[in-house]
Amino acid sequence: MEFASSSLSSSSSSFLTSEPHFIHDVFINFGGEEIGRRFVSHLQSVLLQAQVKTLISVENLQEGMKLEEQLRAIGGTKITIIVFSKSYAETTRCLLELEKIIECHETFGQIVLPVFYEIGPSDVRYQMYDFGKTLEETAHRSYSGEQRKYALSKWNRALTTAAVMTGWDVRNFRHDAELVDVIVNRVKTLLDYKDLFITEYPVGLESRVEDVIKCIENQSTKVCMIGIWGIGGSGKTTIAKAIYNRIYREFIGKSFIENISSEGYLAMQENLLSDVLKSKLEVKSVGMGRTMIENRFSRKKLLIVLDDVNHIGQLENLCGSREWFGQGTVIIITTRDFHLLNQLRVNYVYEMDLLNGNESLELFSWHVFRDAIPKKEWNELARNVVVYCGGLPLALQFLGSCLCDRTIEVWEILLLKLQRIPPDELLSVLKISFEDLRDTEKDIFLDVCCFFIGKEREYVTEILNGCGLHADIGITVLIERGLIKVERNNKFQMHPLLQEMAREIIRQECPEKPGKRSRLWFPDDVEDVLKENTGTEAILSLKLDSSIRDCFEAHAFKEMQRLRLLQLDDVQLSGDCGHISKELRWICWRGFPYKCIPKNFHLENVIAIDFKYSLLIHLVWQRRVVLERLKFLNLSHSKYLIETPDFSGLPSLEQLILEDCPSLRKVHQSIGDLSNILVINLKDCTSLRYLPREIYKLRSLKTLILSGCSKLRPLEKI
């Protein structure tokens, strides 16, 4: 393994000289002048309008392109569209192109999309009827003797291979224009040319990106693995995104999995497969996922970025062997753990260096003054702050955001705090941003960090408002301070360094007695507290995941009477669940182990219930209850649930999620009483036959999802 640092010289040369080098996005292979004038010309026109670089055989013949040049051009194309027609087999050139297309597909995973235009797939596959006769005639006209047999053998194989690929039959469409739109949309989805957002102020980024690309250009192995190593907040993710944007067009498929440490193995494998193959796939086990990756990716030239890897298992189950991938594949791994890169035997490790003095001052100035240089009267103060940030981009960004539009007096107070902190204790530098928050804002920050990363902003806001934290305002403050981010699909994200800071803040509340801390989310601490029954009223939130397989006594929760947030993943409790706090506002219990809600299970004040993968059969209580505050009810993937609850006891419900409940047969007629309901998701409830007429009373409903309800009778027209 070679080790590279930022001392490498810059390179402005084009990326990757190894074959294949992609010049075009799409090649259209067809035969017949008539189909070329009609369907193919229409298809090419719409592709070009969509800014898809398209090459078609007839066009280049007119320009005098030789056959050898044409075949080389096919090898520099990501996607081939083959238009099979009655006249397809009349042209030798067309069939030779097909041979090359299949070769490229089998060598590096070129995507092949067949279109059957006025001819059936079976005619092509088996070379039947007039199509087969025409093929024989073309072979006799072009070759003789053994050459003829050899050519026919190769053409037969290529036609059979192409005919069984997923494509389109024109007979299934009303007109050519409809088919063209479907094809172009599929091509655009496969190409997916969308740059990732990198950063608003890319100070010092370009030279570092060039250094890493130089490492990749120098690779000589079949599959190149690059490690980007550095401390939290040093810009590993930022540089990985910039590299991805620069080079992803050179690959058949691509995937950027961000914050990989927050994902389970199955979710990671599904994300990777879906990104590359552009279709949603279900992975039922980790072993199955490994096999699918190996089988589906083995001939494809891919770009894969795995961001924030912290465990060797993440790598083993996503890129365990170079043999899983096609020639020219590049895998980029960002991590804070150098040992992981050694274990994987990456080709190069690029060490993130911190920003130098000038770069640090410029980045800080952009965040504080929206300019590359400090304002004159703040110049000396700005330089002093920069010194204490030690070149760490994240610290510069956060302190810059914290001091934006503040007075000189506030700056001076901050500097007095900084002077009491050793420069190398970067977590402590970031903690200053936390200490400047109000108490409710601190609580929101710690709760988001512990429980709500990856959750939707509106969902979290409702829950934390129910805890009395004024989350509408508090979340806005945290975003403005750069302590949390709202990213794709309006979901929360947080930098790992800030999560480390939050963990340390929680630990320091009571280092020796976890049961007296406000939040429990370290597995060992939770296990100790529940086993030793040492919980106290100090505990506001608790998380227990499936890494601990013990069954705990519900009695262990008895002293946690202020518990408001509870997350349990595949956890068994024995005894009376009535011991769980009446102050509970959010309960997320994956794999809820009961067939119905236990007696004295206090949920009266709960705002959100998430019982995914539960064993519930009936969602009924052993006594009549009204959940006045419940707004979110998620019972998705509950395989045994046969009917919904009586909704008259849920007057505030806004979201009802029952996706993939295959035994669900009945929706209670009281659903018409849900005057605040916004979303009902019944996707893939395959046993559901009808909905009650009362559903038409729902005037507030915005989203009703019924896809996959294969037995559902058609809804009456309203």
XYZ file of C-alpha atoms in Angstrom:
718
model
C 0.000 0.000 0.000
C 1.297 3.437 -0.909
C 0.806 6.457 1.324
C 0.074 9.820 -0.235
C -0.200 13.226 1.383
C -1.035 16.693 0.162
C 2.585 17.253 -0.841
C 1.837 15.539 -4.158
C 2.078 17.839 -7.132
C -1.115 19.072 -8.782
C -2.348 17.491 -11.981
C -4.643 19.031 -14.531
C -4.630 16.082 -16.918
C -7.865 14.318 -17.834
C -9.058 11.529 -15.569
C -8.156 7.912 -16.309
C -6.465 6.783 -19.484
C -7.459 3.106 -19.163
C -10.174 1.603 -21.384
C -13.031 2.144 -21.661
C -12.909 5.922 -21.991
C -16.454 7.174 -22.379
C -17.049 9.766 -25.099
C -20.764 9.278 -25.748
C -23.698 8.552 -23.485
C -25.824 6.563 -25.947
C -25.233 4.614 -29.150
C -28.266 3.669 -31.284
C -27.857 0.459 -33.267
C -30.466 -0.242 -35.952
C -30.920 -1.484 -39.498
C -33.102 -0.159 -42.299
C -33.337 3.252 -43.923
C -37.086 3.599 -43.322
C -36.893 3.020 -39.560
C -33.914 5.360 -39.426
C -35.946 8.210 -40.941
C -38.942 7.662 -38.666
C -38.452 6.149 -35.212
C -34.672 6.447 -34.799
C -34.484 10.063 -35.947
C -37.295 10.958 -33.529
C -35.550 9.118 -30.673
C -32.200 10.771 -31.425
C -33.801 14.217 -31.560
C -35.428 13.859 -28.132
C -32.217 12.452 -26.614
C -30.229 15.415 -27.912
C -32.849 17.815 -26.554
C -32.329 16.141 -23.166
C -28.573 16.914 -23.517
C -27.677 13.233 -23.908
C -24.558 12.746 -26.064
C -25.854 10.414 -28.752
C -24.077 8.502 -31.534
C -25.984 6.800 -34.337
C -24.546 4.584 -37.038
C -26.167 6.102 -40.109
C -25.180 9.648 -39.224
C -21.506 8.743 -38.951
C -21.528 6.658 -42.141
C -22.470 9.820 -43.969
C -19.420 11.454 -42.417
C -17.232 8.655 -43.725
C -16.552 6.884 -40.449
C -14.909 3.517 -41.075
C -16.233 0.320 -39.534
C -13.231 -0.015 -37.201
C -13.778 3.537 -35.938
C -17.470 2.849 -35.447
C -16.739 -0.250 -33.357
C -14.226 1.664 -31.220
C -16.838 4.363 -30.690
C -19.281 1.750 -29.378
C -16.697 0.843 -26.730
C -16.672 4.470 -25.592
C -20.418 4.546 -24.944
C -22.236 3.865 -21.665
C -25.625 2.821 -23.033
C -26.615 1.127 -26.292
C -30.168 1.145 -27.612
C -30.737 -1.677 -30.100
C -33.761 -1.163 -32.358
C -34.758 -4.578 -33.699
C -36.977 -4.473 -36.782
C -37.893 -6.654 -39.759
C -35.014 -5.148 -41.740
C -32.473 -5.336 -38.888
C -30.709 -8.489 -40.138
C -30.292 -7.167 -43.700
C -27.110 -5.218 -42.891
C -23.764 -6.838 -42.087
C -22.530 -3.662 -40.392
C -25.509 -3.698 -38.070
C -24.766 -7.270 -36.991
C -21.045 -6.583 -36.495
C -21.988 -3.646 -34.281
C -24.220 -5.997 -32.292
C -21.261 -8.339 -31.719
C -19.253 -5.411 -30.338
C -22.167 -4.276 -28.153
C -22.485 -7.696 -26.510
C -18.709 -7.836 -26.044
C -18.770 -4.433 -24.279
C -21.708 -5.534 -22.147
C -19.883 -8.658 -21.003
C -16.508 -6.951 -20.587
C -17.303 -3.779 -18.643
C -21.052 -3.799 -18.144
C -22.221 -1.521 -20.950
C -25.976 -1.068 -20.513
C -28.032 -2.567 -23.340
C -31.662 -1.524 -23.941
C -33.423 -3.498 -26.721
C -36.457 -2.100 -28.566
C -38.626 -4.485 -30.588
C -40.132 -2.468 -33.405
C -42.810 -4.353 -35.337
C -41.104 -7.643 -34.522
C -41.445 -9.910 -31.488
C -38.652 -10.726 -29.002
C -39.039 -14.464 -29.738
C -38.410 -13.861 -33.466
C -35.101 -12.245 -32.575
C -34.188 -14.700 -29.834
C -34.736 -17.804 -31.931
C -34.140 -16.193 -35.377
C -37.558 -17.351 -36.542
C -39.579 -16.884 -39.739
C -38.582 -14.036 -42.103
C -36.067 -12.646 -39.603
C -34.114 -15.922 -39.595
C -34.240 -16.205 -43.388
C -32.925 -12.665 -43.778
C -30.079 -13.434 -41.374
C -29.071 -16.493 -43.445
C -29.183 -14.460 -46.656
C -26.964 -11.740 -45.165
C -24.404 -14.334 -44.071
C -24.390 -15.945 -47.557
C -24.002 -12.552 -49.200
C -21.090 -11.495 -46.970
C -19.122 -14.691 -46.236
C -18.405 -18.159 -47.537
C -17.344 -21.532 -46.158
C -16.139 -21.656 -42.567
C -16.274 -17.852 -42.256
C -20.004 -17.993 -42.924
C -20.565 -20.624 -40.204
C -18.416 -18.639 -37.785
C -20.254 -15.369 -38.500
C -23.682 -16.998 -38.162
C -22.655 -18.605 -34.870
C -21.556 -15.275 -33.393
C -24.626 -13.440 -34.694
C -26.961 -16.102 -33.319
C -25.368 -15.830 -29.896
C -25.428 -12.017 -29.885
C -29.088 -11.898 -30.996
C -30.121 -14.455 -28.377
C -28.261 -12.573 -25.632
C -29.760 -9.206 -26.544
C -33.309 -10.497 -27.020
C -33.662 -11.695 -23.422
C -32.592 -8.352 -21.922
C -35.211 -6.064 -20.424
C -36.508 -3.682 -23.066
C -39.649 -2.468 -24.825
C -42.057 -3.829 -27.423
C -43.600 -1.089 -29.536
C -46.857 -3.040 -29.660
C -47.378 -2.202 -25.972
C -47.496 1.541 -26.680
C -50.153 3.721 -28.289
C -47.694 5.487 -30.592
C -43.970 6.030 -31.182
C -43.871 9.293 -29.227
C -45.033 7.538 -26.062
C -42.315 4.882 -26.427
C -39.652 7.524 -27.112
C -40.580 9.385 -23.911
C -40.299 6.178 -21.878
C -36.890 5.341 -23.376
C -35.483 8.839 -22.855
C -36.681 8.958 -19.245
C -35.017 5.602 -18.595
C -31.766 6.807 -20.154
C -31.806 9.976 -18.059
C -32.406 7.897 -14.921
C -29.502 5.576 -15.746
C -27.124 8.459 -16.475
C -28.314 10.550 -13.495
C -25.978 13.487 -14.136
C -26.480 15.437 -10.924
C -23.566 16.976 -9.040
C -23.519 16.719 -5.251
C -23.556 19.955 -3.274
C -20.055 20.390 -1.864
C -19.675 23.578 0.146
C -20.485 27.239 -0.165
C -16.860 28.278 0.343
C -14.394 25.764 -1.227
C -11.240 27.328 0.239
C -8.139 25.232 -0.450
C -10.220 22.471 -2.013
C -9.046 22.433 -5.635
C -5.392 21.568 -5.010
C -6.330 18.780 -2.618
C -8.791 17.308 -5.123
C -6.064 17.326 -7.774
C -3.747 15.467 -5.406
C -6.207 12.625 -4.882
C -7.088 12.419 -8.578
C -3.367 12.122 -9.288
C -3.323 9.077 -6.974
C -6.174 7.528 -8.953
C -4.567 8.268 -12.319
C -1.414 6.491 -11.205
C -3.265 3.305 -10.277
C -2.395 0.242 -12.311
C -4.538 -2.455 -10.669
C -7.817 -3.839 -11.913
C -9.775 -2.117 -9.132
C -8.412 0.989 -7.414
C -9.198 1.590 -3.742
C -8.340 4.986 -2.283
C -8.485 5.849 1.416
C -9.014 9.426 2.614
C -7.922 9.564 6.233
C -8.112 12.367 8.772
C -9.642 13.587 12.007
C -13.298 14.561 12.284
C -14.044 17.947 10.771
C -10.962 17.984 8.530
C -12.982 17.978 5.296
C -12.900 14.308 4.233
C -16.513 14.279 3.062
C -16.106 17.589 1.262
C -13.095 16.448 -0.751
C -14.775 13.096 -1.525
C -17.819 14.923 -2.943
C -15.614 17.192 -5.034
C -13.725 14.209 -6.493
C -17.026 12.426 -7.174
C -18.364 15.452 -9.091
C -15.188 15.673 -11.157
C -15.063 12.058 -12.336
C -18.449 10.297 -12.033
C -19.313 10.734 -15.720
C -16.489 8.322 -16.546
C -18.293 5.355 -14.993
C -21.115 3.005 -15.956
C -22.589 3.248 -12.449
C -21.964 5.252 -9.305
C -22.926 5.544 -5.655
C -22.075 7.975 -2.864
C -23.155 6.635 0.542
C -22.783 9.438 3.069
C -22.512 8.942 6.849
C -22.263 5.204 6.374
C -21.726 4.629 10.107
C -25.384 5.519 10.779
C -26.710 2.762 8.479
C -27.276 -0.945 9.115
C -25.634 -3.498 6.816
C -28.841 -4.378 4.947
C -29.721 -0.712 4.377
C -26.199 -0.011 3.087
C -26.340 -2.918 0.654
C -29.792 -1.914 -0.594
C -28.638 1.693 -1.076
C -25.562 0.609 -3.026
C -27.480 -1.787 -5.280
C -30.257 0.744 -5.913
C -27.810 3.565 -6.695
C -25.850 1.525 -9.226
C -28.680 -0.454 -10.834
C -31.244 2.391 -10.707
C -33.961 0.105 -9.396
C -35.137 -0.664 -5.866
C -34.036 -4.086 -4.670
C -34.879 -5.864 -1.425
C -32.013 -7.527 0.423
C -33.242 -10.137 2.894
C -29.906 -11.001 4.500
C -26.350 -9.678 4.605
C -25.072 -12.805 2.870
C -27.635 -12.385 0.113
C -26.564 -8.752 -0.262
C -22.914 -9.719 -0.691
C -23.859 -12.246 -3.370
C -26.051 -9.724 -5.193
C -23.263 -7.118 -5.209
C -20.752 -9.649 -6.529
C -23.073 -10.970 -9.239
C -24.503 -7.627 -10.399
C -21.284 -5.568 -10.291
C -18.669 -8.049 -11.533
C -18.415 -6.588 -15.063
C -19.230 -2.965 -14.359
C -16.844 -0.042 -14.183
C -18.122 1.773 -11.086
C -17.372 4.744 -8.878
C -18.271 4.034 -5.235
C -17.697 6.413 -2.323
C -18.166 5.094 1.223
C -18.139 8.047 3.589
C -17.315 7.925 7.323
C -16.509 4.216 7.601
C -15.781 3.173 11.176
C -16.032 -0.630 11.124
C -14.407 -3.290 8.960
C -17.758 -5.054 8.592
C -19.077 -2.096 6.602
C -16.300 -2.599 4.075
C -16.476 -6.388 4.023
C -20.174 -6.339 3.206
C -19.981 -3.641 0.516
C -16.614 -4.136 -1.187
C -15.145 -7.230 0.417
C -13.167 -8.270 -2.652
C -11.804 -6.517 -5.713
C -13.123 -9.486 -7.717
C -16.637 -8.176 -7.129
C -16.078 -5.253 -9.494
C -15.218 -4.615 -13.126
C -12.000 -3.236 -14.564
C -11.493 0.484 -13.966
C -13.670 0.606 -10.831
C -12.653 3.216 -8.249
C -13.678 2.864 -4.595
C -13.064 5.831 -2.292
C -13.280 5.337 1.481
C -13.243 8.178 4.019
C -12.474 7.265 7.614
C -10.877 8.395 10.846
C -9.454 4.896 11.386
C -6.213 4.242 9.502
C -6.243 0.611 10.643
C -9.361 -0.084 8.550
C -7.555 1.011 5.405
C -4.641 -1.283 6.262
C -7.027 -4.203 6.699
C -8.582 -3.583 3.284
C -5.142 -3.105 1.673
C -6.139 -0.006 -0.242
C -3.882 1.168 -3.056
C -3.285 4.630 -1.628
C -4.035 6.531 1.562
C -4.461 10.283 1.246
C -3.913 12.037 4.567
C -6.037 15.125 5.056
C -3.870 18.028 6.051
C -5.409 20.931 7.965
C -5.719 24.366 6.392
C -2.708 26.647 6.534
C -2.888 30.094 8.120
C -3.976 31.992 5.003
C -6.561 29.374 4.031
C -7.917 29.305 7.580
C -8.283 33.082 7.702
C -10.031 33.127 4.325
C -12.510 30.368 5.246
C -13.253 31.985 8.602
C -13.725 35.379 6.938
C -16.214 34.008 4.429
C -18.368 32.631 7.241
C -18.121 35.744 9.417
C -17.945 38.641 6.948
C -19.106 37.012 3.679
C -15.789 38.133 2.238
C -12.337 36.609 1.681
C -10.588 38.979 4.108
C -11.572 40.272 7.553
C -12.912 43.754 8.096
C -10.108 46.052 9.235
C -11.324 46.636 12.783
C -11.815 42.884 13.317
C -8.578 41.773 11.653
C -6.511 41.091 14.778
C -9.387 39.410 16.617
C -10.099 37.215 13.581
C -6.471 36.099 13.380
C -6.488 35.190 17.081
C -9.627 33.046 16.656
C -8.072 31.320 13.639
C -4.982 30.368 15.649
C -7.093 28.505 18.182
C -8.978 26.584 15.487
C -5.767 24.859 14.439
C -6.691 24.747 10.746
C -9.750 22.547 11.310
C -12.374 23.542 8.697
C -15.360 22.531 10.826
C -14.185 24.587 13.831
C -13.574 27.601 11.581
C -17.026 27.218 10.062
C -18.848 26.909 13.380
C -17.029 29.719 15.152
C -17.459 31.877 12.060
C -21.219 31.263 12.071
C -21.339 31.877 15.829
C -19.590 35.258 15.536
C -21.364 36.478 12.425
C -22.976 39.897 13.037
C -21.745 39.944 16.664
C -20.168 42.945 18.378
C -16.481 43.315 19.163
C -17.365 42.837 22.840
C -18.787 39.381 22.107
C -15.653 38.516 20.143
C -13.454 39.524 23.070
C -15.487 37.385 25.509
C -15.125 34.423 23.153
C -11.368 34.924 22.942
C -11.091 34.928 26.744
C -12.818 31.515 26.730
C -10.528 30.252 23.981
C -7.430 31.268 25.911
C -8.354 28.789 28.662
C -8.530 25.888 26.168
C -5.418 24.121 24.820
C -5.259 24.513 21.019
C -5.237 20.752 20.408
C -8.512 20.121 22.263
C -10.666 20.760 19.224
C -13.779 19.223 20.721
C -13.621 21.804 23.443
C -13.421 24.545 20.838
C -16.650 23.304 19.290
C -18.244 23.030 22.727
C -18.163 26.809 22.997
C -20.925 26.943 20.379
C -22.978 24.590 22.562
C -22.394 26.557 25.758
C -23.683 29.701 24.093
C -27.142 28.116 23.648
C -30.188 28.496 25.881
C -31.137 25.470 28.001
C -34.016 24.428 25.725
C -31.737 24.702 22.663
C -29.156 22.505 24.399
C -31.841 19.890 25.092
C -32.980 19.962 21.475
C -29.405 19.565 20.241
C -28.728 16.563 22.502
C -32.050 14.893 21.634
C -31.510 15.301 17.893
C -27.988 13.945 18.252
C -29.100 10.887 20.252
C -32.376 9.968 18.550
C -33.364 11.941 15.493
C -30.526 11.922 12.956
C -32.163 10.941 9.659
C -35.665 11.908 10.867
C -37.846 14.529 9.175
C -37.777 18.035 10.582
C -41.573 18.422 10.982
C -41.842 15.049 12.748
C -39.092 15.904 15.251
C -40.452 19.406 15.789
C -43.875 18.053 16.802
C -42.353 15.588 19.266
C -39.984 18.076 20.895
C -42.700 20.720 21.061
C -44.681 18.133 23.007
C -41.755 17.950 25.423
C -42.094 21.691 26.057
C -38.901 22.639 24.201
C -40.257 25.255 21.723
C -38.576 23.349 18.917
C -39.838 25.572 16.085
C -37.520 28.341 17.259
C -34.817 26.171 18.799
C -34.206 24.058 15.688
C -33.911 27.203 13.573
C -31.258 28.530 15.983
C -29.282 25.267 15.809
C -29.357 25.326 12.009
C -28.211 28.934 11.921
C -25.326 28.074 14.282
C -24.330 25.188 12.028
C -24.840 22.632 14.816
C -27.358 20.577 12.838
C -28.145 20.378 9.124
C -31.340 19.717 7.210
C -30.498 17.775 4.065
C -32.260 15.632 1.479
C -35.961 14.977 2.088
C -35.917 17.577 4.876
C -34.116 15.174 7.246
C -31.643 16.021 10.010
C -27.929 15.310 9.693
C -25.031 16.160 11.977
C -21.280 16.061 11.601
C -19.693 13.090 13.438
C -17.383 15.436 15.376
C -20.399 17.187 16.837
C -21.889 13.836 17.792
C -18.674 13.052 19.642
C -18.983 16.373 21.431
C -22.573 15.597 22.437
C -21.593 12.164 23.770
C -18.879 13.723 25.907
C -21.282 16.358 27.243
C -23.719 13.631 28.288
C -20.993 11.470 29.834
C -19.654 14.372 31.874
C -23.058 14.947 33.493
C -22.227 12.081 35.856
C -19.147 10.104 34.731
C -19.381 7.331 37.332
C -23.180 6.884 37.521
C -24.918 6.519 34.136
C -28.293 6.230 35.854
C -28.085 9.890 36.826
C -27.457 11.191 33.319
C -30.160 12.895 31.262
C -29.801 10.548 28.302
C -28.787 6.920 28.019
C -27.660 5.700 24.621
C -24.314 3.922 25.133
C -25.231 0.175 25.053
C -22.994 -0.750 27.998
C -24.386 2.045 30.152
C -27.990 1.140 29.318
C -27.354 -2.522 30.067
C -25.781 -1.714 33.437
C -28.627 0.604 34.459
C -31.364 -1.875 33.514
C -29.641 -4.897 35.032
C -28.714 -3.133 38.264
C -31.998 -1.200 38.427
C -30.129 2.084 38.966
C -32.271 4.377 36.832
C -33.371 7.716 38.298
C -35.703 10.609 37.524
C -32.756 12.361 35.852
C -33.161 10.148 32.771
C -35.167 11.952 30.082
C -34.331 9.723 27.090
C -33.183 6.145 26.595
C -32.064 4.119 23.592
C -31.467 0.373 23.637
C -30.535 -1.373 20.388
C -30.470 -4.988 19.262
C -26.760 -5.380 20.092
C -27.938 -6.356 23.598
C -29.955 -9.566 23.459
C -30.899 -9.845 27.152
C -34.529 -9.696 28.321
C -34.962 -6.941 30.902
C -37.540 -6.485 33.621
C -40.008 -3.711 32.879
C -39.683 -2.929 36.589
C -36.247 -1.463 35.823
C -38.031 1.566 34.319
C -39.951 2.286 37.523
C -37.718 5.118 38.761
C -37.476 6.790 35.328
C -40.660 8.774 35.821
C -39.532 11.706 33.643
C -38.660 9.504 30.638
C -40.033 11.208 27.524
C -38.159 9.600 24.587
C -37.762 5.807 24.369
C -36.193 3.797 21.545
C -36.006 0.006 21.727
C -34.817 -2.181 18.838
C -35.879 -5.850 19.039
C -35.911 -5.712 22.862
C -37.874 -8.078 25.116
C -39.344 -6.805 28.404
C -40.867 -8.997 31.071
C -43.310 -7.886 33.713
C -45.808 -5.028 33.898
C -45.166 -2.397 31.224
C -47.156 0.067 33.295
C -43.865 0.996 34.931
C -42.875 2.920 31.823
C -43.183 6.667 32.331
C -46.487 8.485 31.847
C -44.414 11.418 30.551
C -43.519 9.471 27.412
C -43.856 11.576 24.252
C -42.128 9.342 21.681
C -41.806 5.570 21.643
C -39.957 3.815 18.831
C -39.993 0.062 19.466
C -38.833 -1.862 16.410
C -40.086 -5.435 16.611
C -42.700 -4.645 19.317
C -43.023 -8.146 20.847
C -46.681 -8.200 21.967
C -49.789 -9.366 20.076
C -51.818 -6.524 21.573
C -51.050 -3.508 23.761
C -50.338 -4.702 27.329
C -52.560 -3.652 30.211
C -51.442 -0.457 31.989
C -49.073 0.438 29.153
C -49.308 4.208 29.536
C -49.330 5.975 26.171
C -51.836 8.725 26.955
C -49.347 11.552 26.385
C -47.496 10.020 23.456
C -47.218 12.093 20.263
C -45.569 9.465 18.043
C -45.742 5.657 18.149
C -43.361 3.770 15.855
C -43.862 0.004 16.075
C -42.287 -1.113 12.781
C -41.954 -4.909 12.389
C -44.246 -5.469 15.397
C -45.911 -8.780 16.287
C -49.237 -7.038 16.821
C -52.361 -8.842 15.620
C -54.920 -6.329 16.879
C -54.007 -2.772 17.796
C -56.450 -2.617 20.662
C -55.998 -1.811 24.305
C -57.170 -4.058 27.101
C -59.039 -1.040 28.380
C -60.673 1.906 26.620
C -58.169 4.744 26.128
C -58.134 8.019 24.271
C -54.748 9.161 22.962
C -55.524 12.854 22.640
C -51.999 13.878 21.623
C -51.069 11.075 19.210
C -50.177 12.510 15.772
C -47.992 9.801 14.219
C -48.751 6.067 14.168
C -46.376 3.803 12.228
C -47.052 0.056 12.179
C -45.355 -0.698 8.853
C -44.054 -4.236 8.185
C -46.285 -5.696 10.930
C -46.787 -9.063 9.266
C -49.570 -10.320 11.549
C -51.735 -7.222 11.941
C -55.229 -8.062 10.673
C -57.195 -4.904 11.449
C -56.674 -1.268 12.370
C -57.696 0.200 15.730
C -60.889 2.102 16.475
C -59.779 5.581 15.420
C -62.344 7.366 17.568
C -59.779 7.288 20.372
C -57.121 9.022 18.203
C -58.634 12.467 17.462
C -55.338 14.257 16.673
C -53.835 11.641 14.320
C -52.094 13.199 11.285
C -50.084 10.332 9.806
C -51.128 6.673 9.634
C -48.418 4.404 8.173
C -49.414 0.774 7.569
C -47.068 -0.061 4.704
C -46.382 -3.751 4.034
C -48.898 -5.251 6.462
C -49.756 -8.315 4.348
C -52.369 -9.722 6.772
C -54.341 -6.489 7.122
C -57.913 -7.172 6.003
C -59.990 -4.468 7.644
C -59.810 -0.707 8.102
C -62.163 0.387 10.883
C -65.030 2.590 9.723
C -64.138 5.163 12.396
C -61.323 6.288 10.079
C -63.856 8.870 8.903
C -63.559 10.572 12.311
C -59.925 11.567 11.717
C -60.506 15.251 11.054
C -56.763 16.094 11.162
C -55.375 13.233 9.092
C -52.892 14.265 6.375
C -51.267 10.988 5.264
C -52.561 7.413 5.031
C -50.081 4.868 3.656
C -51.458 1.385 2.929
C -48.840 0.400 0.362
C -48.420 -3.358 -0.210
C -51.282 -4.366 2.123
C -51.954 -7.327 -0.136
C -54.904 -8.802 1.808
C -56.899 -5.572 1.964
C -60.042 -5.893 -0.179
C -61.982 -2.714 0.509
C -61.939 0.623 2.328
C -64.925 1.845 4.325
C -67.073 4.517 2.666
C -66.360 6.750 5.649
C -62.930 7.456 4.161
C -64.653 9.917 1.810
C -65.347 12.161 4.828
C -61.640 12.978 5.222
C -61.405 16.589 4.049
C -57.909 17.166 5.500
C -56.305 14.142 3.769
C -53.492 15.117 1.378
C -51.815 11.781 0.620
C -53.404 8.342 0.222
C -51.015 5.565 -0.882
C -52.608 2.330 -2.112
C -49.976 0.981 -4.518
C -49.408 -2.760 -4.198
C -52.868 -3.367 -2.695
C -53.523 -5.978 -5.349
C -56.874 -7.224 -3.967
C -58.364 -3.819 -3.246
C -61.629 -3.130 -5.027
C -61.708 0.080 -7.105
C -62.675 3.165 -5.116
C -66.009 4.718 -5.972
C -65.864 8.012 -7.770
C -66.400 10.918 -5.392
